[in-house]
Tab-separated table of C-alpha atoms and ligand atoms in Angstrom:
chain	number	residue	atom	x	y	z
A	163	MET	CA	95.797	37.889	88.655
A	164	SER	CA	93.540	36.643	85.808
A	165	TYR	CA	90.330	38.526	84.972
A	166	TYR	CA	88.160	35.795	86.485
A	167	ASP	CA	90.134	35.583	89.735
A	168	GLU	CA	89.884	39.336	90.200
A	169	ALA	CA	86.130	39.319	89.388
A	170	GLU	CA	85.554	36.442	91.817
A	171	SER	CA	87.344	38.200	94.640
A	172	ARG	CA	85.300	41.361	94.042
A	173	LEU	CA	82.134	39.208	93.954
A	174	LYS	CA	82.884	37.843	97.427
A	175	THR	CA	83.204	41.369	98.822
A	176	LEU	CA	79.896	42.384	97.202
A	177	GLN	CA	78.116	39.287	98.506
A	178	ARG	CA	79.405	40.004	102.027
A	179	ARG	CA	78.092	43.562	101.776
A	180	GLY	CA	74.829	42.452	100.125
A	181	GLU	CA	74.982	45.610	98.063
A	182	ALA	CA	75.990	46.440	94.501
A	183	THR	CA	75.571	49.140	91.888
A	184	VAL	CA	75.125	47.432	88.534
A	185	LEU	CA	75.644	48.850	85.042
A	186	SER	CA	73.376	46.922	82.667
A	187	ILE	CA	73.271	46.606	78.884
A	188	GLU	CA	70.400	45.280	76.753
A	189	THR	CA	70.580	44.873	72.965
A	190	SER	CA	68.460	41.768	72.295
A	191	CYS	CA	66.147	43.279	69.687
A	192	ASP	CA	65.490	46.835	68.490
A	193	GLU	CA	66.246	48.868	71.620
A	194	THR	CA	69.803	49.819	72.601
A	195	ALA	CA	69.511	50.246	76.354
A	196	ALA	CA	71.727	50.749	79.399
A	197	ALA	CA	70.998	51.578	83.023
A	198	VAL	CA	72.530	51.946	86.452
A	199	VAL	CA	70.585	50.125	89.176
A	200	LYS	CA	71.425	49.993	92.863
A	201	ASN	CA	70.697	46.855	94.872
A	202	GLY	CA	68.269	45.519	92.283
A	203	ARG	CA	65.537	48.017	93.154
A	204	GLN	CA	66.713	51.607	92.794
A	205	VAL	CA	67.018	52.925	89.229
A	206	LEU	CA	69.684	55.634	89.081
A	207	SER	CA	69.446	55.980	85.294
A	208	ASN	CA	67.725	54.244	82.384
A	209	ALA	CA	68.852	55.244	78.885
A	210	VAL	CA	66.997	53.781	75.891
A	211	TYR	CA	67.668	54.448	72.222
A	212	THR	CA	64.810	52.977	70.205
A	213	GLN	CA	65.292	51.849	66.620
A	214	ILE	CA	61.533	51.687	65.943
A	215	PRO	CA	61.566	54.530	63.343
A	216	ILE	CA	64.339	52.714	61.435
A	217	HIS	CA	62.450	49.407	61.229
A	218	ARG	CA	58.967	50.881	60.753
A	219	LYS	CA	59.358	51.350	57.017
A	220	PHE	CA	60.064	47.601	56.654
A	221	GLY	CA	57.039	46.591	58.761
A	222	GLY	CA	59.202	44.687	61.277
A	223	VAL	CA	62.687	44.363	62.752
A	224	VAL	CA	65.432	43.844	60.132
A	225	PRO	CA	68.096	41.897	62.109
A	226	GLU	CA	71.124	43.175	60.171
A	227	LEU	CA	70.009	46.803	60.572
A	228	ALA	CA	69.369	46.196	64.272
A	229	SER	CA	72.939	44.903	64.794
A	230	ARG	CA	74.518	47.809	62.915
A	231	ASN	CA	72.540	50.382	64.862
A	232	HIS	CA	73.435	48.720	68.153
A	233	VAL	CA	77.117	49.010	67.163
A	234	ASP	CA	76.641	52.760	66.556
A	235	GLN	CA	74.589	53.396	69.691
A	236	VAL	CA	75.847	51.106	72.457
A	237	GLY	CA	78.801	53.356	73.426
A	238	PRO	CA	76.792	56.614	73.604
A	239	VAL	CA	73.884	54.898	75.420
A	240	VAL	CA	76.204	53.435	78.088
A	241	GLU	CA	77.839	56.855	78.491
A	242	SER	CA	74.402	58.483	78.913
A	243	ALA	CA	73.425	55.919	81.538
A	244	LEU	CA	76.591	56.642	83.550
A	245	GLU	CA	76.255	60.409	83.113
A	246	ASP	CA	72.549	60.438	84.097
A	247	ALA	CA	73.466	58.503	87.253
A	248	GLY	CA	76.265	60.991	87.965
A	249	MET	CA	78.797	58.167	87.929
A	250	THR	CA	81.876	56.863	86.166
A	251	LEU	CA	82.913	53.248	85.623
A	252	ARG	CA	84.854	53.488	88.886
A	253	ASP	CA	81.577	53.737	90.832
A	254	ILE	CA	80.152	50.596	89.236
A	255	ASP	CA	80.445	47.271	91.108
A	256	ALA	CA	79.387	44.855	88.357
A	257	ILE	CA	78.210	44.690	84.751
A	258	ALA	CA	75.076	42.812	83.656
A	259	VAL	CA	74.265	42.092	80.033
A	260	THR	CA	71.471	40.289	78.202
A	261	GLY	CA	73.034	37.098	76.834
A	262	GLY	CA	69.813	35.704	75.307
A	263	PRO	CA	67.298	35.004	74.041
A	264	GLY	CA	67.012	37.468	71.159
A	265	LEU	CA	68.462	38.216	67.729
A	266	VAL	CA	71.950	36.738	67.806
A	267	GLY	CA	73.683	39.580	65.929
A	268	ALA	CA	71.983	42.161	68.138
A	269	LEU	CA	72.809	40.293	71.362
A	270	LEU	CA	76.457	39.935	70.338
A	271	VAL	CA	76.916	43.706	70.255
A	272	GLY	CA	75.897	44.135	73.895
A	273	VAL	CA	77.722	40.991	75.019
A	274	SER	CA	80.991	42.039	73.312
A	275	TYR	CA	80.746	45.568	74.713
A	276	ALA	CA	80.049	44.288	78.229
A	277	LYS	CA	82.942	41.831	78.040
A	278	GLY	CA	85.241	44.691	77.003
A	279	LEU	CA	84.133	46.798	79.981
A	280	ALA	CA	84.479	43.877	82.384
A	281	PHE	CA	87.949	42.967	81.142
A	282	ALA	CA	89.139	46.579	81.290
A	283	THR	CA	87.856	47.125	84.837
A	284	GLY	CA	88.169	43.633	86.372
A	285	LYS	CA	84.538	43.880	87.572
A	286	PRO	CA	82.226	40.850	87.696
A	287	LEU	CA	80.166	40.163	84.564
A	288	VAL	CA	76.643	38.757	84.839
A	289	ASN	CA	75.129	36.984	81.828
A	290	THR	CA	71.447	37.809	82.298
A	291	HIS	CA	68.417	36.076	80.762
A	292	HIS	CA	66.134	38.529	78.936
A	293	ILE	CA	62.963	37.009	80.397
A	294	LEU	CA	64.373	37.142	83.935
A	295	GLY	CA	64.855	40.841	83.152
A	296	HIS	CA	61.216	41.326	82.129
A	297	ILE	CA	60.102	39.597	85.342
A	298	ALA	CA	62.444	41.851	87.382
A	299	ALA	CA	60.735	44.960	85.937
A	300	ASN	CA	58.161	44.203	88.647
A	301	TYR	CA	60.796	44.449	91.423
A	302	LEU	CA	61.504	48.003	90.247
A	303	THR	CA	57.824	48.909	90.538
A	304	PHE	CA	56.915	47.013	93.729
A	305	PRO	CA	59.629	47.326	96.417
A	306	ASP	CA	57.955	44.656	98.554
A	307	LEU	CA	57.550	42.046	95.802
A	308	VAL	CA	59.603	38.915	96.503
A	309	PRO	CA	59.456	35.389	95.039
A	310	PRO	CA	57.688	33.019	94.966
A	311	PHE	CA	54.919	34.224	92.650
A	312	THR	CA	53.367	33.357	89.305
A	313	CYS	CA	54.304	35.491	86.306
A	314	LEU	CA	52.747	35.818	82.876
A	315	VAL	CA	55.422	36.915	80.396
A	316	ALA	CA	53.976	38.135	77.089
A	317	SER	CA	56.346	39.762	74.617
A	318	GLY	CA	57.172	39.791	70.918
A	319	GLY	CA	59.147	36.569	71.231
A	320	HIS	CA	57.581	34.785	74.229
A	321	SER	CA	54.346	33.868	75.944
A	322	HIS	CA	55.163	32.008	79.103
A	323	ILE	CA	53.407	31.273	82.362
A	324	ILE	CA	56.165	30.888	84.916
A	325	GLU	CA	56.487	29.959	88.557
A	326	VAL	CA	59.123	32.400	89.834
A	327	ALA	CA	60.444	30.113	92.559
A	328	ASP	CA	63.327	32.429	93.441
A	329	TYR	CA	65.186	35.406	91.945
A	330	ASP	CA	67.377	33.003	89.971
A	331	ARG	CA	65.032	30.031	89.566
A	332	CYS	CA	62.002	29.723	87.298
A	333	VAL	CA	59.739	26.803	86.481
A	334	LEU	CA	57.946	26.904	83.139
A	335	ILE	CA	54.271	26.075	83.592
A	336	GLY	CA	52.877	26.935	80.173
A	337	ARG	CA	53.990	28.440	76.902
A	338	THR	CA	52.713	29.245	73.470
A	339	ARG	CA	52.823	26.386	70.988
A	340	ASP	CA	53.196	28.778	68.025
A	341	ASP	CA	53.121	32.605	67.851
A	342	ALA	CA	53.961	34.694	70.903
A	343	ALA	CA	51.142	37.021	72.016
A	344	GLY	CA	53.049	40.155	70.897
A	345	GLU	CA	53.869	38.521	67.582
A	346	ALA	CA	50.153	37.778	67.034
A	347	TYR	CA	49.323	41.406	67.912
A	348	ASP	CA	51.938	42.600	65.400
A	349	LYS	CA	50.760	40.256	62.622
A	350	VAL	CA	47.080	41.120	63.033
A	351	ALA	CA	47.992	44.820	63.173
A	352	ARG	CA	49.768	44.397	59.851
A	353	VAL	CA	46.675	42.909	58.158
A	354	LEU	CA	44.700	45.830	59.608
A	355	GLU	CA	47.296	48.064	57.881
A	356	LEU	CA	48.638	49.526	61.113
A	357	PRO	CA	52.306	50.566	61.374
A	358	TYR	CA	55.025	48.615	63.235
A	359	PRO	CA	55.131	47.863	66.147
A	360	GLY	CA	51.525	46.808	65.795
A	361	GLY	CA	50.636	46.001	69.428
A	362	PRO	CA	50.280	49.572	70.731
A	363	GLU	CA	48.598	50.717	67.481
A	364	LEU	CA	46.107	47.864	67.638
A	365	GLU	CA	45.332	48.752	71.248
A	366	LYS	CA	44.556	52.355	70.220
A	367	LEU	CA	42.239	51.210	67.416
A	368	ALA	CA	40.570	48.650	69.695
A	369	ALA	CA	39.625	51.414	72.140
A	370	GLN	CA	37.064	52.631	69.576
A	371	GLY	CA	35.614	49.176	68.873
A	372	ASP	CA	33.238	46.620	70.384
A	373	PRO	CA	35.128	43.632	71.878
A	374	HIS	CA	32.046	41.419	71.409
A	375	ALA	CA	31.367	42.336	67.757
A	376	VAL	CA	33.113	39.239	66.341
A	377	ARG	CA	33.825	35.997	68.163
A	378	PHE	CA	37.405	34.971	67.343
A	379	HIS	CA	37.854	31.638	68.976
A	380	SER	CA	40.500	28.966	69.209
A	381	ALA	CA	39.579	25.513	70.541
A	382	PHE	CA	43.134	24.685	71.688
A	383	ASN	CA	43.013	27.261	74.479
A	384	GLU	CA	39.837	25.839	76.013
A	385	GLY	CA	41.662	22.843	77.507
A	386	GLU	CA	42.742	22.607	81.134
A	387	GLY	CA	46.461	22.826	80.273
A	388	PHE	CA	48.555	25.982	80.521
A	389	ASP	CA	50.005	25.933	77.012
A	390	MET	CA	48.535	28.502	74.653
A	391	SER	CA	48.157	29.026	70.901
A	392	PHE	CA	47.660	32.311	69.090
A	393	SER	CA	48.230	31.528	65.426
A	394	GLY	CA	44.664	30.159	65.038
A	395	LEU	CA	43.240	33.485	66.228
A	396	LYS	CA	45.447	35.348	63.774
A	397	THR	CA	44.214	33.087	60.918
A	398	ALA	CA	40.603	33.611	62.058
A	399	VAL	CA	41.062	37.377	61.713
A	400	ILE	CA	42.658	37.012	58.257
A	401	ASN	CA	39.800	34.711	57.103
A	402	TYR	CA	37.194	37.104	58.487
A	403	LEU	CA	38.702	40.022	56.566
A	404	GLN	CA	39.033	37.991	53.355
A	405	ASN	CA	35.464	36.689	53.518
A	406	ALA	CA	34.139	40.193	54.053
A	407	LYS	CA	36.177	41.432	51.078
A	408	GLN	CA	34.847	38.656	48.838
A	409	ARG	CA	31.298	39.537	49.823
A	410	GLY	CA	31.992	43.223	49.177
A	411	GLU	CA	31.182	44.107	52.810
A	412	THR	CA	32.900	46.950	54.645
A	413	VAL	CA	34.598	45.891	57.829
A	414	ASN	CA	34.641	47.901	61.039
A	415	ARG	CA	38.412	47.655	61.713
A	416	ALA	CA	38.038	48.945	65.276
A	417	ASP	CA	35.546	46.126	66.048
A	418	VAL	CA	37.969	43.561	64.588
A	419	ALA	CA	40.863	44.982	66.648
A	420	ALA	CA	38.780	45.064	69.865
A	421	SER	CA	37.451	41.533	69.305
A	422	PHE	CA	40.935	40.132	68.599
A	423	GLN	CA	42.365	41.914	71.657
A	424	PHE	CA	39.535	40.528	73.801
A	425	ALA	CA	40.199	36.988	72.548
A	426	VAL	CA	43.980	37.089	73.157
A	427	ASN	CA	43.740	38.803	76.518
A	428	SER	CA	40.992	36.441	77.720
A	429	ILE	CA	43.221	33.434	77.022
A	430	LEU	CA	46.262	35.012	78.702
A	431	SER	CA	44.366	36.191	81.770
A	432	ASP	CA	42.262	33.037	82.309
A	433	LYS	CA	45.302	30.751	82.125
A	434	ALA	CA	47.583	32.965	84.223
A	435	VAL	CA	45.079	33.446	87.057
A	436	ARG	CA	44.283	29.727	87.107
A	437	ALA	CA	48.028	28.968	87.249
A	438	ALA	CA	48.477	31.290	90.251
A	439	VAL	CA	45.549	29.590	92.023
A	440	GLU	CA	46.893	26.098	91.314
A	441	ASN	CA	50.414	27.128	92.400
A	442	GLY	CA	48.959	28.413	95.664
A	443	HIS	CA	50.588	31.797	95.008
A	444	GLY	CA	49.100	34.934	96.526
A	445	THR	CA	50.644	37.111	93.810
A	446	LEU	CA	50.408	37.154	90.018
A	447	ALA	CA	52.750	39.419	88.048
A	448	LEU	CA	52.688	40.442	84.406
A	449	ALA	CA	55.792	41.154	82.308
A	450	GLY	CA	57.036	41.612	78.729
A	451	GLY	CA	56.151	44.173	76.059
A	452	VAL	CA	52.450	43.182	75.966
A	453	SER	CA	52.213	44.140	79.662
A	454	ALA	CA	51.849	47.712	78.352
A	455	ASN	CA	48.364	46.722	77.089
A	456	LYS	CA	45.858	48.428	79.418
A	457	ASN	CA	43.035	46.065	78.578
A	458	LEU	CA	45.204	43.069	79.574
A	459	ARG	CA	46.245	44.790	82.807
A	460	GLN	CA	42.581	45.465	83.684
A	461	MET	CA	41.418	41.931	82.846
A	462	LEU	CA	44.172	40.371	84.954
A	463	ASP	CA	43.552	42.757	87.815
A	464	GLN	CA	39.826	41.994	87.892
A	465	LYS	CA	40.192	38.225	87.543
A	466	ALA	CA	43.008	38.067	90.122
A	467	GLN	CA	41.009	40.170	92.607
A	468	LYS	CA	38.047	37.810	92.306
A	469	ARG	CA	40.322	34.946	93.380
A	470	GLY	CA	41.878	36.969	96.221
A	471	ILE	CA	45.218	37.243	94.399
A	472	ARG	CA	47.381	40.363	94.348
A	473	PHE	CA	48.144	41.564	90.813
A	474	CYS	CA	51.407	43.377	89.944
A	475	CYS	CA	52.494	44.854	86.626
A	476	PRO	CA	55.489	47.041	85.792
A	477	ASP	CA	55.415	50.780	85.468
A	478	PHE	CA	54.837	51.571	81.741
A	479	LYS	CA	58.458	52.661	81.252
A	480	TYR	CA	59.686	49.205	82.264
A	481	CYS	CA	57.237	47.147	80.136
A	482	THR	CA	59.063	47.073	76.803
A	483	ASP	CA	62.779	46.327	76.519
A	484	ASN	CA	64.990	48.480	78.780
A	485	GLY	CA	68.257	48.314	80.668
A	486	ALA	CA	66.893	48.831	84.184
A	487	MET	CA	65.117	45.463	84.208
A	488	ILE	CA	68.429	43.741	83.299
A	489	GLY	CA	70.168	45.692	86.083
A	490	SER	CA	67.631	44.407	88.598
A	491	ALA	CA	67.744	40.767	87.444
A	492	GLY	CA	71.558	41.028	87.177
A	493	PHE	CA	71.861	42.168	90.806
A	494	TYR	CA	70.049	39.101	92.129
A	495	LEU	CA	72.075	36.751	89.889
A	496	LEU	CA	75.232	38.451	91.158
A	497	MET	CA	74.237	38.009	94.792
A	498	ALA	CA	73.542	34.324	94.087
A	499	GLY	CA	77.079	34.039	92.660
A	500	HIS	CA	76.202	33.647	88.960
A	501	ILE	CA	79.095	35.458	87.318
A	502	SER	CA	80.681	34.578	83.979
A	503	ASP	CA	84.166	34.385	82.563
A	504	LEU	CA	84.755	36.043	79.195
A	505	SER	CA	84.092	32.909	77.135
A	506	PHE	CA	80.272	32.850	77.135
A	507	ASN	CA	78.420	33.531	73.935
A	508	ALA	CA	75.097	35.134	73.002
A	509	VAL	CA	72.382	32.484	72.667
A	510	PRO	CA	69.336	33.285	70.472
A	511	TYR	CA	67.121	30.486	71.881
A	512	LEU	CA	67.661	30.203	75.587
A	513	PRO	CA	65.134	28.325	77.732
A	514	ILE	CA	64.085	30.053	80.956
A	515	ALA	CA	63.802	26.980	83.182
B	236	KG4	O1	59.339	42.795	75.401
B	236	KG4	P1	59.364	43.547	74.124
B	236	KG4	O2	59.700	45.008	74.149
B	236	KG4	O3	60.367	42.868	73.126
B	236	KG4	C1	60.526	41.475	73.110
B	236	KG4	O4	61.244	40.955	74.004
B	236	KG4	O5	59.886	40.852	72.238
B	236	KG4	O6	57.936	43.317	73.460
B	236	KG4	C2	57.582	43.870	72.249
B	236	KG4	C3	56.196	43.339	71.875
B	236	KG4	C4	55.786	43.697	70.457
B	236	KG4	O7	55.230	42.545	69.852
B	236	KG4	C5	54.743	44.788	70.682
B	236	KG4	O8	53.785	44.860	69.658
B	236	KG4	C6	54.113	44.338	71.985
B	236	KG4	O9	55.201	43.907	72.764
B	236	KG4	N1	53.411	45.453	72.652
B	236	KG4	C7	52.082	45.495	72.826
B	236	KG4	C8	51.806	46.754	73.427
B	236	KG4	N2	52.991	47.424	73.610
B	236	KG4	C9	53.964	46.593	73.122
B	236	KG4	N3	51.114	44.605	72.528
B	236	KG4	C10	49.845	44.950	72.823
B	236	KG4	N4	49.497	46.139	73.386
B	236	KG4	C11	50.445	47.060	73.710
B	236	KG4	N5	50.101	48.220	74.258
B	237	ZN	ZN1	61.664	41.841	75.644
């Protein structure tokens, strides 16, 4: 029997049962991650090896270094995930892997490894979208959360407002026209001389500042549409710092950080809550690395509550890249029959809708 025929016959059994234990692999950027997740909701293990210390000295992710470190780490991380779950490959029903979007060399490491495991075991392989994974981080945190709902995805590579119509079906409502929110956080953090990754460092500095000290504003975001733009805010911060330097004035960096954070988070939260209202959704979820930002979580919670909308955001350990979120998204794709043969490739730019 060919690999695909065997995988398809196993898929049918799993769909009949409605149950599956999924081994997931995520290597889209600078985290080598693997997890074992049961039925899309129960995390049996979640192993993450972060490359942040390696990239920090360069002020950002160096793609070639990321790929090489994934090659070194993917085997041990998968082994840890299985060991922590008290399982072997025999106990696993299917394998899910992030196929995109992300850094192509980094993605290829996980995809090749997952294909090898699938071929060796004959188990179904699920090519999983990274953003679907971030959204699914909410299923791990809220057992009762089911589509449809509105989701704001804000990460280093994406800022999307999405209608999650079903586990395997998303409609893009709005997106950034330029920088992603996390990217803007990282770039502004760099001009404030904070280490990489800048988002969490900027949040710490902002906690000591006044969010209303400086008004960083961007006209584009005042429209009624759901698209967003963050590069203007980043330029406004750079201009503010340069003007102050030319005038010989000292700048309160914490005030700048707090004011920038307030501006970005106001745009994200206003647009996302309005999208949920217009979609007629009773629930708004947050996902992606920037969902770890406490100020954003609070703003969304308050604004959603005022409109009678339930707000969900992932547990902190599932906010930034991890394997468990891919295991959850992979389970639902599996149940809907989305399995792959061994010919698919990693795709760096992969639309969600
Ligand atoms: O989802 P993620 O781990 O990787 C991508 O898929 O991009 O997101 C990483 C991004 C980085 O830009 C990082 O600075 C940002 O999320 N981030 C934060 C915080 N924690 C992570 N941004 C603002 N505040 C945070 N606490
Ligand atoms: Zn991510």
